[in-house]
Amino acid sequence: QVQLVESGGGLVQPGGSLRLSCAASGFTFSITVMRWYRQAPGKERELVATITSGHVTNYVDSVKGRFTIFRDNAKSTVYLQMNSLKPEDTAVYYCNAAVVRLGAIDNYWGQGTQVTVSS
């Protein structure tokens, strides 16, 4: 079955960096669009970054120039490199896979990893 396991969250000071990882299994990773979302307390879940099977990327404006999404198809893992972190980046970060099967798209989610940016 599909599994997405995130890791790499933690507590970091403003201006610091973290790298999140999402290890995937149970589907053909290399052809699947992968996304990172985040949800801050009291707020709706927000799309942060997307990477296609062709490594085309897209970002929400608030993280452009600071975050980088990339993937390693050999390891079936997608990453989110977060630099110059700000307190407003504090949230639970979720990995998402849009798996295409029989012409339909099923969305799968990881368990989430907490990122806290605070001095």
CSV table of C-alpha atoms in Angstrom, one decimal:
chain,number,residue,atom,x,y,z
A,1,GLN,CA,0.0,0.0,0.0
A,2,VAL,CA,1.0,3.6,-0.4
A,3,GLN,CA,3.2,5.0,2.4
A,4,LEU,CA,4.7,8.4,2.9
A,5,VAL,CA,7.0,8.9,5.8
A,6,GLU,CA,8.3,12.4,6.6
A,7,SER,CA,11.3,13.3,8.7
A,8,GLY,CA,13.5,16.2,9.4
A,9,GLY,CA,11.3,18.6,11.3
A,10,GLY,CA,12.4,20.3,14.5
A,11,LEU,CA,13.1,23.5,16.4
A,12,VAL,CA,15.3,26.1,14.6
A,13,GLN,CA,16.1,29.7,15.2
A,14,PRO,CA,15.0,32.4,12.8
A,15,GLY,CA,17.4,32.5,9.8
A,16,GLY,CA,18.2,28.8,10.2
A,17,SER,CA,17.8,25.9,7.9
A,18,LEU,CA,16.1,22.5,7.9
A,19,ARG,CA,15.7,19.8,5.3
A,20,LEU,CA,12.6,17.7,5.3
A,21,SER,CA,12.4,14.3,3.7
A,22,CYS,CA,9.5,12.2,2.5
A,23,ALA,CA,10.2,8.5,1.8
A,24,ALA,CA,7.6,7.0,-0.5
A,25,SER,CA,6.6,3.4,-1.3
A,26,GLY,CA,3.7,1.5,-2.8
A,27,PHE,CA,3.4,3.4,-6.1
A,28,THR,CA,5.6,4.4,-9.1
A,29,PHE,CA,7.3,7.4,-7.5
A,30,SER,CA,9.2,8.6,-10.6
A,31,ILE,CA,6.0,9.4,-12.5
A,32,THR,CA,4.1,11.0,-9.6
A,33,VAL,CA,3.7,14.6,-8.8
A,34,MET,CA,4.8,15.3,-5.3
A,35,ARG,CA,3.9,18.2,-3.1
A,36,TRP,CA,4.6,19.7,0.3
A,37,TYR,CA,1.8,21.3,2.3
A,38,ARG,CA,1.9,23.0,5.7
A,39,GLN,CA,-0.7,23.8,8.3
A,40,ALA,CA,-0.2,26.3,11.0
A,41,PRO,CA,-2.4,26.4,14.2
A,42,GLY,CA,-5.8,27.9,13.4
A,43,LYS,CA,-5.1,28.1,9.7
A,44,GLU,CA,-6.1,26.1,6.6
A,45,ARG,CA,-3.6,23.7,5.0
A,46,GLU,CA,-1.5,25.5,2.5
A,47,LEU,CA,0.3,24.3,-0.6
A,48,VAL,CA,4.0,25.1,-0.3
A,49,ALA,CA,5.8,23.5,-3.2
A,50,THR,CA,5.2,21.1,-6.1
A,51,ILE,CA,7.6,19.0,-8.2
A,52,THR,CA,6.5,17.1,-11.3
A,53,SER,CA,7.9,13.9,-12.7
A,54,GLY,CA,10.0,16.1,-15.0
A,55,HIS,CA,11.4,18.0,-12.1
A,56,VAL,CA,9.4,21.2,-12.8
A,57,THR,CA,8.9,23.1,-9.6
A,58,ASN,CA,6.5,25.7,-8.3
A,59,TYR,CA,6.3,27.5,-4.9
A,60,VAL,CA,3.9,29.7,-3.0
A,61,ASP,CA,5.1,33.3,-3.1
A,62,SER,CA,5.9,33.4,0.6
A,63,VAL,CA,8.7,30.8,0.3
A,64,LYS,CA,10.2,31.6,-3.2
A,65,GLY,CA,13.9,32.1,-3.0
A,66,ARG,CA,14.1,30.4,0.4
A,67,PHE,CA,12.7,26.9,-0.1
A,68,THR,CA,13.7,24.3,-2.7
A,69,ILE,CA,11.8,21.1,-3.5
A,70,PHE,CA,13.7,18.3,-5.1
A,71,ARG,CA,13.4,14.6,-5.6
A,72,ASP,CA,15.6,11.5,-5.8
A,73,ASN,CA,13.8,8.9,-7.9
A,74,ALA,CA,16.4,6.3,-7.1
A,75,LYS,CA,15.5,6.6,-3.4
A,76,SER,CA,11.8,7.3,-4.0
A,77,THR,CA,12.2,10.4,-1.8
A,78,VAL,CA,11.2,14.0,-2.1
A,79,TYR,CA,12.9,16.7,-0.1
A,80,LEU,CA,12.1,20.3,1.0
A,81,GLN,CA,15.2,22.4,1.7
A,82,MET,CA,14.2,25.3,3.9
A,83,ASN,CA,16.6,28.2,4.3
A,84,SER,CA,16.3,31.6,6.0
A,85,LEU,CA,13.4,30.3,8.1
A,86,LYS,CA,11.0,32.8,9.6
A,87,PRO,CA,8.6,32.4,12.6
A,88,GLU,CA,5.7,32.4,10.2
A,89,ASP,CA,7.1,29.2,8.6
A,90,THR,CA,6.1,27.4,11.9
A,91,ALA,CA,3.6,24.7,10.9
A,92,VAL,CA,3.1,20.9,10.5
A,93,TYR,CA,4.5,20.0,7.1
A,94,TYR,CA,2.9,17.2,5.1
A,95,CYS,CA,4.1,15.3,2.1
A,96,ASN,CA,1.5,14.6,-0.6
A,97,ALA,CA,1.5,12.2,-3.5
A,98,ALA,CA,-1.1,12.5,-6.4
A,99,VAL,CA,-1.1,8.9,-7.5
A,100,VAL,CA,-2.7,8.2,-10.9
A,101,ARG,CA,-4.3,4.8,-11.2
A,102,LEU,CA,-6.8,3.7,-13.9
A,103,GLY,CA,-7.2,7.3,-15.0
A,104,ALA,CA,-8.1,8.6,-11.6
A,105,ILE,CA,-6.0,10.6,-9.1
A,106,ASP,CA,-5.8,9.5,-5.5
A,107,ASN,CA,-4.2,11.8,-3.0
A,108,TYR,CA,-2.1,10.3,-0.2
A,109,TRP,CA,-0.6,12.1,2.8
A,110,GLY,CA,2.2,11.5,5.2
A,111,GLN,CA,1.8,11.8,9.0
A,112,GLY,CA,3.3,15.3,9.1
A,113,THR,CA,6.4,16.7,10.7
A,114,GLN,CA,6.5,19.7,13.0
A,115,VAL,CA,8.6,22.7,12.1
A,116,THR,CA,9.0,25.4,14.8
A,117,VAL,CA,10.9,28.6,14.1
A,118,SER,CA,11.6,30.4,17.3
A,119,SER,CA,14.3,32.1,19.2
